[in-house]
Coordinates of C-alpha atoms and ligand atoms in Angstrom, one line a residue:
Chain L
M1 CA 0.1 -0.3 0.0
G2 CA 0.9 3.8 -0.2
N3 CA 1.6 4.0 -3.8
V4 CA 0.1 6.7 -6.2
L5 CA -1.5 5.6 -9.4
A6 CA -1.3 8.7 -11.7
Y7 CA -3.4 8.7 -14.7
C8 CA -1.7 10.5 -17.4
E9 CA -3.2 12.1 -20.6
F10 CA -0.9 11.7 -23.6
G11 CA -0.7 12.7 -27.3
G12 CA 1.1 10.9 -29.8
S13 CA 4.6 10.0 -28.2
T14 CA 4.4 12.6 -25.2
L15 CA 2.8 13.3 -22.1
K16 CA 0.5 16.2 -22.3
S17 CA 1.6 19.1 -20.3
S18 CA -1.3 18.7 -17.9
A19 CA -0.1 15.0 -17.1
L20 CA 3.2 16.6 -15.8
S21 CA 0.9 18.6 -13.0
N22 CA -0.4 15.3 -11.9
L23 CA 2.9 13.8 -11.9
S24 CA 4.2 16.5 -9.5
F25 CA 1.2 16.1 -7.2
A26 CA 1.7 12.3 -7.4
R27 CA 5.2 12.5 -6.3
A28 CA 4.0 14.7 -3.2
A29 CA 1.4 12.3 -2.2
A30 CA 3.8 9.2 -2.8
A31 CA 6.1 10.9 -0.4
A32 CA 3.4 11.5 2.2
H33 CA 2.2 8.0 1.9
G34 CA 5.6 6.3 1.6
G35 CA 5.0 4.8 -1.8
E36 CA 6.0 5.3 -5.3
V37 CA 4.6 6.8 -8.2
I38 CA 3.2 4.6 -10.8
A39 CA 2.1 6.4 -14.2
L40 CA -0.8 4.8 -16.1
L41 CA -1.3 5.5 -19.6
V42 CA -4.7 4.0 -20.9
G43 CA -5.7 4.2 -24.6
Q44 CA -5.0 3.0 -28.2
G45 CA -1.6 4.2 -29.0
A46 CA -0.5 4.7 -25.2
S47 CA 2.5 2.3 -25.9
A48 CA 4.2 5.3 -28.1
A49 CA 4.3 7.5 -25.0
G50 CA 5.3 5.1 -22.3
A51 CA 9.1 6.1 -23.0
D52 CA 8.2 9.6 -22.4
A53 CA 6.3 8.7 -19.1
A54 CA 9.2 6.8 -17.9
R55 CA 11.2 9.8 -17.6
Y56 CA 8.9 11.0 -15.0
A57 CA 8.2 8.1 -12.9
A58 CA 10.0 5.0 -11.8
K59 CA 7.2 2.6 -12.9
V60 CA 4.9 3.1 -16.0
V61 CA 1.9 0.8 -16.8
V62 CA 0.6 1.0 -20.3
V63 CA -2.8 -0.3 -21.2
D64 CA -3.1 -0.1 -25.3
D65 CA -5.9 -1.9 -26.7
A66 CA -7.8 -1.3 -30.1
A67 CA -11.2 -1.4 -28.0
L68 CA -10.0 1.8 -26.3
E69 CA -10.0 4.0 -29.5
H70 CA -11.9 6.8 -28.0
Y71 CA -11.6 7.9 -24.4
L72 CA -15.0 6.8 -22.7
A73 CA -15.2 7.0 -18.9
E74 CA -17.0 3.8 -18.9
T75 CA -14.3 1.8 -20.4
H76 CA -11.3 3.8 -18.7
A77 CA -12.7 3.8 -15.2
P78 CA -13.1 0.1 -14.7
I79 CA -9.3 -0.3 -15.8
V80 CA -7.9 2.6 -13.5
A81 CA -9.9 0.9 -10.6
R82 CA -8.6 -2.6 -11.2
L83 CA -5.1 -1.4 -11.6
A84 CA -5.4 0.7 -8.4
G85 CA -5.9 -2.6 -6.5
E86 CA -3.4 -4.6 -8.3
H87 CA -0.6 -2.0 -7.6
G88 CA -1.5 -1.2 -3.9
A89 CA -2.6 2.4 -4.6
S90 CA -3.7 4.5 -1.8
V91 CA -4.1 7.6 -3.7
V92 CA -5.4 7.6 -7.5
S93 CA -5.1 10.8 -9.4
A94 CA -5.7 12.7 -12.8
T95 CA -5.2 16.1 -13.6
A96 CA -8.4 18.2 -13.3
T97 CA -9.0 18.6 -17.1
T98 CA -12.3 17.9 -18.4
L99 CA -11.1 14.2 -19.0
G100 CA -10.0 13.8 -15.4
K101 CA -13.1 15.5 -14.0
D102 CA -15.1 13.2 -16.1
L103 CA -13.1 10.2 -15.3
M104 CA -12.0 10.3 -11.4
P105 CA -15.3 10.4 -9.8
R106 CA -16.5 7.4 -11.5
V107 CA -13.4 5.5 -10.4
A108 CA -14.0 6.8 -7.0
G109 CA -17.5 5.3 -7.4
L110 CA -16.2 1.8 -8.2
L111 CA -13.6 1.9 -5.6
D112 CA -16.1 3.3 -3.1
A113 CA -13.3 6.0 -2.5
G114 CA -13.8 9.4 -1.1
M115 CA -12.7 12.3 -3.5
A116 CA -10.9 15.3 -3.4
S117 CA -11.7 17.6 -6.7
D118 CA -9.6 20.4 -7.7
V119 CA -6.7 20.0 -5.3
S120 CA -4.5 23.0 -5.0
K121 CA -2.3 21.7 -2.0
L122 CA -1.5 18.5 0.0
A123 CA -1.7 19.5 3.7
A124 CA -1.0 16.0 4.9
G125 CA -1.2 12.4 3.5
N126 CA -5.2 12.5 3.5
Q127 CA -5.6 16.1 3.7
F128 CA -6.4 18.1 0.8
V129 CA -6.6 22.3 0.3
R130 CA -9.1 22.9 -2.5
P131 CA -10.9 26.2 -3.8
I132 CA -14.5 26.3 -3.0
L133 CA -17.1 29.1 -3.8
A134 CA -15.8 29.9 -7.2
G135 CA -12.5 30.3 -5.3
N136 CA -13.5 32.9 -3.1
A137 CA -12.3 30.6 -0.2
Y138 CA -10.0 27.6 0.2
S139 CA -11.4 24.5 2.2
T140 CA -9.0 22.0 3.9
V141 CA -10.5 18.4 3.5
E142 CA -9.6 15.0 5.3
V143 CA -10.7 12.1 3.5
S144 CA -10.7 9.0 5.2
T145 CA -11.3 6.0 3.0
D146 CA -8.3 3.5 2.4
V147 CA -8.1 4.7 -1.0
I148 CA -8.4 8.5 -2.0
C149 CA -9.3 9.7 -5.5
A150 CA -8.0 13.0 -6.3
T151 CA -7.9 15.7 -9.3
P152 CA -5.0 18.2 -8.8
R153 CA -5.4 21.5 -10.4
Q154 CA -3.1 22.1 -13.3
T155 CA -2.2 25.5 -12.6
E156 CA -1.5 24.9 -8.8
W157 CA 1.1 22.2 -9.4
P158 CA 4.3 22.9 -11.4
A159 CA 5.1 20.6 -14.3
A160 CA 7.0 17.6 -13.0
E161 CA 11.0 17.7 -13.9
P162 CA 12.3 14.7 -15.8
G163 CA 14.8 12.4 -14.2
H164 CA 14.0 8.9 -14.1
A165 CA 14.9 5.9 -16.1
G166 CA 11.5 4.3 -15.3
V167 CA 10.3 0.6 -16.2
V168 CA 7.5 0.4 -18.6
T169 CA 5.3 -2.7 -18.3
T170 CA 2.1 -3.4 -19.9
A171 CA -1.2 -4.4 -18.5
P172 CA -4.3 -6.1 -20.4
A173 CA -7.5 -4.2 -21.0
G174 CA -9.6 -6.9 -19.9
D175 CA -13.2 -7.1 -20.8
V176 CA -13.8 -3.5 -22.4
D177 CA -17.8 -2.9 -21.8
A178 CA -18.9 0.6 -23.0
L179 CA -22.2 0.1 -21.7
G180 CA -23.5 1.2 -24.9
A181 CA -21.9 4.6 -25.1
V182 CA -20.2 5.7 -28.2
V183 CA -18.3 8.9 -29.2
E184 CA -20.1 9.6 -32.5
R185 CA -17.9 12.7 -33.3
I186 CA -15.8 15.3 -31.9
E187 CA -15.9 18.8 -33.2
S188 CA -12.7 20.7 -32.3
S189 CA -11.6 24.2 -32.9
K190 CA -8.4 23.9 -34.1
S191 CA -5.9 26.7 -33.6
D192 CA -2.2 27.4 -34.0
R193 CA -2.2 29.2 -30.9
P194 CA -1.0 27.8 -27.6
E195 CA -3.2 25.8 -25.7
L196 CA -5.2 28.2 -23.2
T197 CA -4.2 26.2 -19.9
D198 CA -0.5 26.1 -21.1
A199 CA 0.1 29.6 -22.4
K200 CA 2.1 32.2 -20.8
V201 CA 0.2 35.0 -21.9
V202 CA -3.7 34.9 -22.6
V203 CA -5.9 37.8 -24.2
A204 CA -9.5 37.5 -23.2
G205 CA -12.3 39.5 -24.5
G206 CA -15.9 39.8 -23.2
R207 CA -19.4 41.0 -24.0
G208 CA -18.1 44.8 -24.6
M209 CA -16.3 43.3 -27.7
K210 CA -19.9 43.2 -29.2
S211 CA -19.1 40.7 -32.1
G212 CA -16.9 37.9 -33.2
E213 CA -15.7 40.0 -35.8
N214 CA -14.3 42.7 -33.2
F215 CA -12.2 40.0 -31.5
K216 CA -9.8 39.9 -34.8
V217 CA -8.1 42.8 -33.1
L218 CA -7.6 41.1 -30.0
E219 CA -6.2 38.0 -32.0
E220 CA -3.9 40.2 -33.7
L221 CA -2.5 41.2 -30.2
A222 CA -2.5 37.6 -29.1
D223 CA -0.5 36.6 -32.3
L224 CA 2.0 39.3 -31.4
L225 CA 2.8 38.1 -28.1
G226 CA 2.3 34.2 -28.6
A227 CA -0.8 34.3 -26.6
A228 CA -3.8 32.0 -26.5
M229 CA -7.3 33.4 -26.7
G230 CA -9.7 33.5 -23.8
A231 CA -13.1 34.9 -23.4
S232 CA -16.0 35.4 -20.7
R233 CA -19.1 33.6 -20.5
A234 CA -21.1 36.2 -22.1
A235 CA -18.9 36.4 -25.1
T236 CA -19.2 32.7 -25.7
D237 CA -22.6 32.4 -25.0
A238 CA -23.3 35.1 -27.6
G239 CA -21.6 32.9 -29.9
M240 CA -18.9 35.5 -30.6
V241 CA -16.1 33.1 -30.0
P242 CA -15.9 29.2 -29.7
A243 CA -17.1 27.9 -26.1
D244 CA -13.6 26.4 -25.3
W245 CA -12.4 29.7 -25.1
Q246 CA -14.3 30.4 -21.8
V247 CA -12.3 31.1 -19.0
G248 CA -13.8 30.9 -15.3
Q249 CA -15.3 28.8 -12.7
T250 CA -17.1 26.7 -15.5
G251 CA -14.7 27.3 -18.0
K252 CA -11.0 26.8 -18.1
I253 CA -8.7 27.7 -15.2
V254 CA -5.7 29.6 -16.3
A255 CA -2.8 31.1 -14.5
P256 CA -0.3 32.6 -17.2
E257 CA 2.5 35.2 -16.7
L258 CA 0.2 37.8 -18.4
Y259 CA -3.7 38.2 -18.6
F260 CA -5.2 40.9 -20.6
A261 CA -8.9 41.0 -19.5
V262 CA -10.4 43.6 -22.5
A263 CA -14.1 44.6 -22.2
I264 CA -14.6 42.0 -19.2
S265 CA -16.5 43.2 -16.2
G266 CA -15.0 40.9 -13.9
A267 CA -17.8 38.7 -12.3
I268 CA -16.8 36.4 -9.7
Q269 CA -17.3 33.4 -12.0
H270 CA -14.6 34.9 -14.3
L271 CA -12.2 35.9 -11.7
A272 CA -12.4 32.3 -10.6
G273 CA -10.8 31.3 -13.6
M274 CA -7.7 33.7 -14.0
K275 CA -7.3 35.5 -10.5
G276 CA -4.0 33.1 -10.3
S277 CA -2.5 34.9 -13.2
K278 CA 0.9 36.6 -12.3
T279 CA 0.3 40.0 -14.1
I280 CA -3.4 41.1 -14.8
V281 CA -4.1 43.8 -17.3
A282 CA -7.6 45.3 -17.4
I283 CA -8.7 47.3 -20.2
N284 CA -12.5 48.6 -19.6
K285 CA -14.6 51.6 -20.4
D286 CA -16.2 51.7 -16.9
P287 CA -14.0 52.8 -14.1
E288 CA -16.0 51.2 -11.4
A289 CA -15.8 47.6 -13.4
P290 CA -14.8 44.9 -10.7
I291 CA -12.0 43.8 -12.6
F292 CA -10.1 46.9 -11.6
Q293 CA -10.0 45.4 -8.2
V294 CA -7.9 42.6 -9.1
A295 CA -5.9 44.1 -12.0
D296 CA -2.1 45.0 -11.6
Y297 CA -2.8 47.6 -14.4
G298 CA -6.0 49.0 -15.1
V299 CA -6.6 51.5 -18.0
V300 CA -10.0 53.2 -18.1
T301 CA -10.8 53.4 -21.8
T302 CA -12.5 51.7 -24.9
W303 CA -10.8 48.8 -26.5
E304 CA -11.7 50.5 -29.9
K305 CA -9.0 53.2 -28.9
A306 CA -6.8 51.1 -26.5
V307 CA -6.0 47.6 -28.6
P308 CA -4.8 49.1 -31.7
E309 CA -2.6 51.6 -29.7
L310 CA -1.3 48.5 -27.7
I311 CA -0.4 46.6 -30.6
E312 CA 1.4 49.6 -31.9
E313 CA 3.4 50.3 -29.0
I314 CA 4.2 46.4 -28.4
K315 CA 5.5 46.4 -32.0
K316 CA 7.8 49.3 -31.0
V317 CA 9.3 47.6 -27.9
K318 CA 9.9 44.5 -30.0
A319 CA 11.5 46.4 -32.9
A320 CA 13.9 48.2 -30.5
R321 CA 15.2 44.7 -29.2
Chain F
M1 CA -40.5 8.8 -19.8
K2 CA -39.8 9.6 -16.4
I3 CA -36.8 11.8 -15.5
L4 CA -35.2 12.3 -12.0
V5 CA -33.5 15.4 -11.1
P6 CA -31.4 15.7 -7.9
L7 CA -31.0 19.4 -6.8
K8 CA -29.2 21.2 -4.1
R9 CA -29.7 24.3 -2.5
V10 CA -26.7 26.8 -2.3
P11 CA -25.7 30.2 -0.6
D12 CA -26.4 32.8 -3.0
P13 CA -23.3 32.9 -5.2
E14 CA -23.5 36.9 -5.5
L15 CA -23.0 37.4 -1.7
K16 CA -19.8 37.9 -0.2
T17 CA -18.0 34.7 1.3
K18 CA -17.5 35.3 5.1
I19 CA -15.5 33.1 7.5
K20 CA -16.5 32.3 11.1
D21 CA -14.8 29.9 13.4
G22 CA -13.0 28.2 10.7
S23 CA -16.0 27.6 8.3
I24 CA -18.0 29.4 6.1
D25 CA -20.2 31.8 7.9
L26 CA -24.1 31.1 6.6
S27 CA -26.0 32.9 9.3
G28 CA -27.0 35.4 7.3
A29 CA -27.2 33.6 3.9
S30 CA -30.1 33.6 1.4
W31 CA -30.3 30.1 -0.4
V32 CA -30.9 29.4 -4.0
V33 CA -31.4 26.5 -6.2
N34 CA -27.9 25.5 -7.3
P35 CA -27.7 27.3 -10.9
F36 CA -26.7 24.1 -12.6
D37 CA -29.4 22.3 -10.9
E38 CA -32.0 25.0 -12.1
Y39 CA -30.7 24.1 -15.7
A40 CA -31.0 20.7 -15.1
V41 CA -34.8 21.0 -14.2
E42 CA -35.3 23.2 -17.4
T43 CA -33.4 20.6 -19.3
A44 CA -35.8 17.7 -18.0
L45 CA -38.6 20.0 -18.7
R46 CA -37.6 20.9 -22.4
L47 CA -37.0 17.2 -23.0
L48 CA -40.6 16.2 -22.2
E49 CA -42.6 19.0 -23.7
N50 CA -43.5 20.5 -27.0
G51 CA -41.8 23.8 -26.6
E52 CA -43.8 25.7 -29.3
S53 CA -47.1 24.8 -27.7
G54 CA -46.2 24.1 -24.4
A55 CA -48.3 21.0 -24.2
R56 CA -46.7 17.9 -22.6
D57 CA -47.9 14.3 -23.6
G58 CA -47.2 12.1 -20.4
G59 CA -43.8 11.9 -18.8
E60 CA -42.9 12.9 -15.4
V61 CA -40.1 15.2 -13.8
V62 CA -39.2 14.1 -10.1
V63 CA -36.9 16.3 -8.2
V64 CA -35.2 15.3 -5.1
T65 CA -33.1 17.1 -2.7
I66 CA -31.2 15.9 0.5
G67 CA -31.3 18.9 2.8
P68 CA -32.7 20.4 6.0
A69 CA -36.7 21.5 6.2
D70 CA -35.8 24.9 4.6
A71 CA -34.4 23.1 1.5
A72 CA -38.3 22.4 0.7
Q73 CA -38.3 26.0 -0.7
Q74 CA -35.9 25.2 -3.4
L75 CA -38.1 22.0 -4.1
R76 CA -41.1 24.4 -4.5
S77 CA -39.1 26.6 -6.9
A78 CA -38.5 23.7 -9.3
L79 CA -42.2 22.4 -9.0
A80 CA -43.3 26.2 -9.9
M81 CA -41.1 25.8 -12.9
G82 CA -43.2 22.6 -13.9
A83 CA -41.7 19.6 -12.3
D84 CA -44.4 17.3 -11.1
R85 CA -43.4 15.9 -7.7
A86 CA -40.7 16.2 -5.3
I87 CA -38.9 14.3 -2.5
R88 CA -36.8 15.8 0.3
V89 CA -34.6 13.8 2.4
D90 CA -33.9 15.2 5.8
G91 CA -30.2 15.9 6.2
E92 CA -27.9 18.4 7.5
D93 CA -25.3 20.0 4.8
K94 CA -22.7 19.5 7.3
A95 CA -23.2 15.9 7.8
L96 CA -23.2 15.1 4.0
D97 CA -20.5 14.3 1.5
S98 CA -20.6 13.0 -2.1
R99 CA -20.7 9.4 -0.9
T100 CA -23.7 9.7 1.2
V101 CA -25.5 11.7 -1.3
V102 CA -24.9 9.2 -3.7
A103 CA -26.0 6.4 -1.4
V104 CA -29.4 8.0 -1.0
L105 CA -29.9 9.0 -4.6
Q106 CA -29.1 5.4 -5.4
A107 CA -31.9 4.2 -3.0
V108 CA -34.2 6.9 -4.4
I109 CA -33.5 5.5 -7.9
A110 CA -34.1 2.0 -7.1
E111 CA -37.4 3.0 -6.0
E112 CA -38.5 5.6 -8.5
K113 CA -36.9 3.7 -11.6
P114 CA -36.3 6.8 -13.9
D115 CA -35.4 6.5 -17.6
L116 CA -33.0 9.2 -16.9
V117 CA -31.2 11.4 -14.3
V118 CA -30.3 15.0 -15.3
M119 CA -28.4 16.9 -12.8
G120 CA -26.1 19.9 -12.6
K121 CA -22.3 19.3 -13.4
Q122 CA -21.6 20.7 -10.1
A123 CA -22.7 22.6 -7.1
V124 CA -21.4 26.3 -7.0
D125 CA -20.8 26.1 -3.3
G126 CA -18.3 22.9 -2.9
D127 CA -17.5 23.1 -6.7
A128 CA -16.5 19.3 -6.6
N129 CA -18.2 17.9 -9.5
Q130 CA -18.4 14.3 -8.3
V131 CA -22.1 13.0 -7.6
G132 CA -23.3 12.4 -11.2
Q133 CA -20.1 10.3 -11.9
M134 CA -20.1 8.4 -8.9
L135 CA -23.8 7.6 -9.0
A136 CA -23.6 6.4 -12.7
A137 CA -20.6 4.2 -11.3
K138 CA -22.7 2.7 -8.5
L139 CA -25.7 2.3 -10.8
G140 CA -23.6 0.6 -13.6
W141 CA -25.1 3.0 -16.0
P142 CA -23.4 5.0 -18.8
Q143 CA -22.7 8.7 -18.2
A144 CA -22.6 12.0 -20.1
T145 CA -20.8 14.9 -18.2
F146 CA -20.9 18.7 -19.1
A147 CA -23.7 18.5 -21.4
A148 CA -24.1 21.7 -23.8
S149 CA -26.7 20.1 -25.8
V150 CA -29.0 16.9 -25.7
E151 CA -31.0 15.2 -28.4
L152 CA -33.6 12.6 -27.6
P153 CA -34.7 10.6 -30.5
A154 CA -38.3 9.6 -30.9
D155 CA -37.8 6.2 -29.5
K156 CA -36.2 7.4 -26.4
A157 CA -34.0 4.6 -26.2
T158 CA -30.7 6.7 -26.3
I159 CA -29.8 10.3 -25.9
L160 CA -27.0 12.2 -27.8
V161 CA -25.2 14.5 -25.6
G162 CA -22.8 17.5 -26.8
R163 CA -20.2 17.6 -24.3
E164 CA -18.0 20.4 -23.6
V165 CA -14.7 19.2 -23.3
D166 CA -11.2 20.9 -23.3
A167 CA -10.6 20.2 -27.1
G168 CA -14.0 21.3 -28.2
V169 CA -17.3 19.6 -28.4
E170 CA -17.7 15.7 -28.0
Y171 CA -20.9 14.1 -29.3
K172 CA -21.5 11.2 -27.3
R173 CA -24.4 8.8 -27.4
I174 CA -25.4 6.7 -24.2
P175 CA -28.3 4.2 -24.0
L176 CA -30.9 4.8 -21.4
P177 CA -31.1 4.6 -18.4
G178 CA -28.0 6.9 -18.0
V179 CA -26.9 9.8 -16.2
V180 CA -26.6 13.3 -17.5
T181 CA -24.8 16.3 -16.0
V182 CA -25.6 19.7 -17.4
D183 CA -23.2 22.8 -18.2
L184 CA -24.4 26.1 -18.6
R185 CA -25.1 26.4 -22.5
I186 CA -27.7 23.5 -22.3
V187 CA -30.0 26.7 -21.5
S188 CA -29.3 28.2 -24.7
P189 CA -32.2 28.6 -27.2
K190 CA -31.9 25.5 -29.2
A191 CA -30.0 23.2 -26.9
V192 CA -32.6 20.8 -26.1
K193 CA -34.1 18.5 -28.9
N194 CA -36.7 16.1 -28.4
S195 CA -38.1 14.9 -31.7
V196 CA -41.5 17.0 -30.6
T197 CA -40.4 20.6 -30.3
P198 CA -40.2 21.8 -34.0
D199 CA -36.5 22.2 -35.0
S200 CA -37.4 25.9 -35.8
F201 CA -38.6 26.8 -32.5
A202 CA -36.2 28.6 -30.0
Y203 CA -36.6 29.2 -26.4
G204 CA -35.8 32.1 -24.6
D205 CA -32.1 32.4 -23.0
G206 CA -31.7 30.7 -19.7
P207 CA -34.2 28.7 -17.4
R208 CA -37.6 29.7 -17.4
Y209 CA -39.1 32.1 -14.8
A210 CA -42.1 30.5 -12.8
S211 CA -45.5 31.9 -13.8
L212 CA -48.0 33.0 -11.1
K213 CA -50.1 30.1 -12.1
G214 CA -47.0 27.8 -11.7
I215 CA -46.3 29.0 -8.1
M216 CA -49.9 28.2 -7.2
A217 CA -49.9 24.9 -8.7
A218 CA -46.7 24.0 -6.9
K219 CA -48.2 24.5 -3.5
K220 CA -50.5 21.6 -4.4
K221 CA -48.2 19.3 -6.1
P222 CA -46.8 16.5 -4.0
L223 CA -43.7 16.9 -1.9
A224 CA -42.7 13.6 0.1
E225 CA -40.7 13.9 3.3
K226 CA -38.2 11.1 4.0
K227 CA -35.5 10.5 6.2
L228 CA -31.9 9.2 5.4
S229 CA -33.0 5.9 7.4
D230 CA -35.6 5.3 4.9
Y231 CA -33.1 5.0 2.3
G232 CA -30.7 3.0 4.4
A233 CA -28.4 5.6 4.8
T234 CA -26.3 7.0 7.7
P235 CA -24.7 10.2 7.9
A236 CA -20.8 8.9 8.2
P237 CA -18.8 11.3 6.0
V238 CA -15.6 10.1 4.8
I239 CA -14.9 13.7 3.5
V240 CA -14.5 16.2 6.5
E241 CA -13.6 19.8 6.5
K242 CA -10.9 20.6 8.5
G243 CA -11.1 24.3 8.0
V244 CA -11.4 27.3 5.7
E245 CA -9.6 30.3 4.6
L246 CA -9.8 33.2 2.4
P247 CA -7.5 33.4 -0.5
P248 CA -4.6 35.9 -0.2
P249 CA -5.8 39.0 -1.4
R250 CA -4.0 40.3 -4.5
K251 CA -2.0 43.5 -3.8
A252 CA -3.9 46.5 -4.9
G253 CA -3.2 47.3 -8.5
Q254 CA -2.9 50.7 -10.1
K255 CA -4.7 52.5 -12.9
V256 CA -2.4 53.9 -15.5
D257 CA -3.4 57.0 -17.9
D258 CA -2.6 55.6 -21.3
I259 CA -1.3 52.7 -23.3
P260 CA 2.2 53.7 -23.8
T261 CA 2.5 54.2 -19.9
L262 CA 1.0 50.7 -19.6
V263 CA 3.6 49.3 -22.0
K264 CA 6.4 51.0 -20.2
K265 CA 5.2 49.5 -17.2
L266 CA 4.6 46.0 -18.6
V267 CA 8.4 45.9 -19.8
E268 CA 10.1 47.6 -16.9
E269 CA 8.0 47.1 -13.7
A270 CA 6.2 43.6 -14.4
K271 CA 8.9 42.4 -17.0
A272 CA 5.6 40.7 -18.8
V273 CA 6.4 41.7 -22.1
Ligands
LIG401 C1 -23.3 29.3 -12.6 C2 -22.6 30.5 -13.4 C3 -21.4 30.0 -13.9 C4 -20.5 31.1 -14.5 N1 -19.4 30.7 -15.0 C5 -18.6 31.7 -15.7 C6 -17.3 31.5 -16.2 O1 -17.0 30.2 -16.2 N2 -16.7 32.4 -17.0 C7 -17.3 33.7 -17.1 O2 -16.7 34.5 -17.8 N3 -18.5 33.9 -16.6 C8 -19.4 33.0 -16.0 N4 -20.2 33.3 -15.4 C9 -21.1 34.6 -15.9 C10 -20.7 35.7 -15.3 O3 -21.4 35.8 -14.0 C11 -20.9 37.0 -15.9 O4 -22.3 37.0 -16.4 C12 -20.0 37.1 -17.1 O5 -18.6 36.7 -16.8 C13 -19.9 38.6 -17.7 O6 -19.3 38.6 -18.8 P1 -18.4 40.0 -19.3 O7 -17.6 40.5 -18.5 O8 -17.9 39.9 -20.6 O9 -19.9 40.8 -19.7 P2 -20.4 42.1 -19.0 O10 -20.4 41.8 -17.2 O11 -21.6 42.4 -19.6 O12 -19.5 43.0 -19.1 C14 -19.0 43.6 -20.1 C15 -17.9 44.8 -19.9 O13 -17.4 45.4 -21.0 C16 -17.2 46.7 -20.8 N5 -17.2 47.6 -22.0 C17 -18.4 47.7 -23.0 N6 -18.1 48.4 -24.0 C18 -16.7 48.5 -24.0 C19 -15.7 49.2 -24.8 N7 -16.2 49.7 -26.0 N8 -14.4 49.2 -24.4 C20 -14.2 48.5 -23.2 N9 -15.1 48.1 -22.4 C21 -16.2 47.9 -22.7 C22 -18.4 47.1 -19.8 O14 -17.8 48.5 -19.2 C23 -18.4 45.8 -18.9 O15 -17.4 45.9 -17.9 C24 -21.1 32.1 -14.8 C25 -22.4 32.5 -14.3 C26 -23.2 31.6 -13.7 C27 -24.6 31.9 -13.0

């Protein structure tokens, strides 16, 4: 007992950056429980990423099966639960991505485990600090089951550093039963920009942008800075920009070095997703907008005036370097 | 078709968070239906009715909460929106964790035998996002979380769910019975399709308001009062809160006069550009 089974998402032959946060959580949990980290890769093609995972964990278990072509909670959860038992795991974790959030409570259900969601800190082996009330408070919870499930929050756990020459083993998928569930299609908004949750700079726009067309100028700013695009719920709901740009309590949680909130009022649900950013810049025409209370730098003006000027000024700085 | 909607009351999310004696101070709280659960009620109603005519051809929406006596109010709000029947299982918020809630819901489901469970993806107080998936696991049912759209075919044997995932939208079909947890955009005008409401019809944005007639009718709708022990559950939480803290405040920011000053500060002070 005492081991930590860390479910890791991968793409092609490498772990996703979100998985590296899970591995740093897993190392902390393994130290607290006196066990070791076992990285688990599940899915068709998982073998290809085994070697990369072995750079981060002493043990890697790969479950690679053609029946696991699409991720489904129904097929992955029983595999994770079974391997948790076989490997003496007292903690089972996955990063709190939409996949981890879909999967891990199902695993907890199968294991009859207590679970801590969105973990930001480990207070003790079975005590977890986590945001509640849209990040307006942090709660420390103690989970008293023998096996504990957890989803660490990506922005709160730095990417694990490599430094292992781990051993990769394979495990069978067993009977894969999707309970009739099928993924019919995935509509992804492809983009050349960095992933929102990984980006060093995020440029986000809100309702005050008024139309999707107007976001072009923000995209120009973003591309100048190598930034990802974000948005408030009001902007995504109005169909100005894709839903997966939404930042907030119910969108993505981001913590870039630099966050631009343009024509965003700063509702608590939005702040919940970006308050952890290192430097926050707000551009809003309303001097009373709550976003100014969290912004390091605020400019009271319209985006129509500010953003083109910002682009010019940044170009000047870049040219001078 | 019978749809079960578990719901929970939460302190009004617009109110300022206060802490007293190591836990959230709820003494002055006003309570509302968890927004995502309200969206779940709206989704259930849209799945059963003809949105254009407002008529419903059979079907039943049953709402259930586990909470103290006051929580009956939130059940009445759901009944006023159009749910048919309510169950309140008496329980104190402090004595409940996701596992206890799941155990009770599982027992309620064994009794009610719904064709579909629709619930919020998370409660906006604990923000845990666990119950739907745990419940599906316990029942051995398929799950579709984070639903931004649902489509119920005429045979009602499956449901097609547009799930908001990190990479975009995944369309997952699950056979019924199953568990669907809903995200924000499920209450946008055309997010729910049921083979009855004409495709051309668009709902208003957001969940419906209860009409005066609905509020009057809700008073007469059945609301069963139950105990945890009726469902073989005991309040023995395995997840216990040890303390609560406010996040460290951000240091006060500054307003800058113009864009050149902003860029200068970003470069020299924040070293962010
Ligand atoms: C359960 C729940 C979950 C939610 N989850 C999220 C979430 O995850 N993320 C999220 O963002 N929201 C979320 N919300 C919504 C949130 O409460 C706000 O409604 C939303 O964030 C507002 O978006 P906004 O700031 O773009 O719009 P508004 O609040 O309308 O603000 C628009 C701003 O633009 C400014 N403006 C207008 N014109 C200009 C101009 N020309 N130049 C400069 N400024 C201008 C205005 O002064 C105003 O401050 C959630 C709400 C609920 C109930």
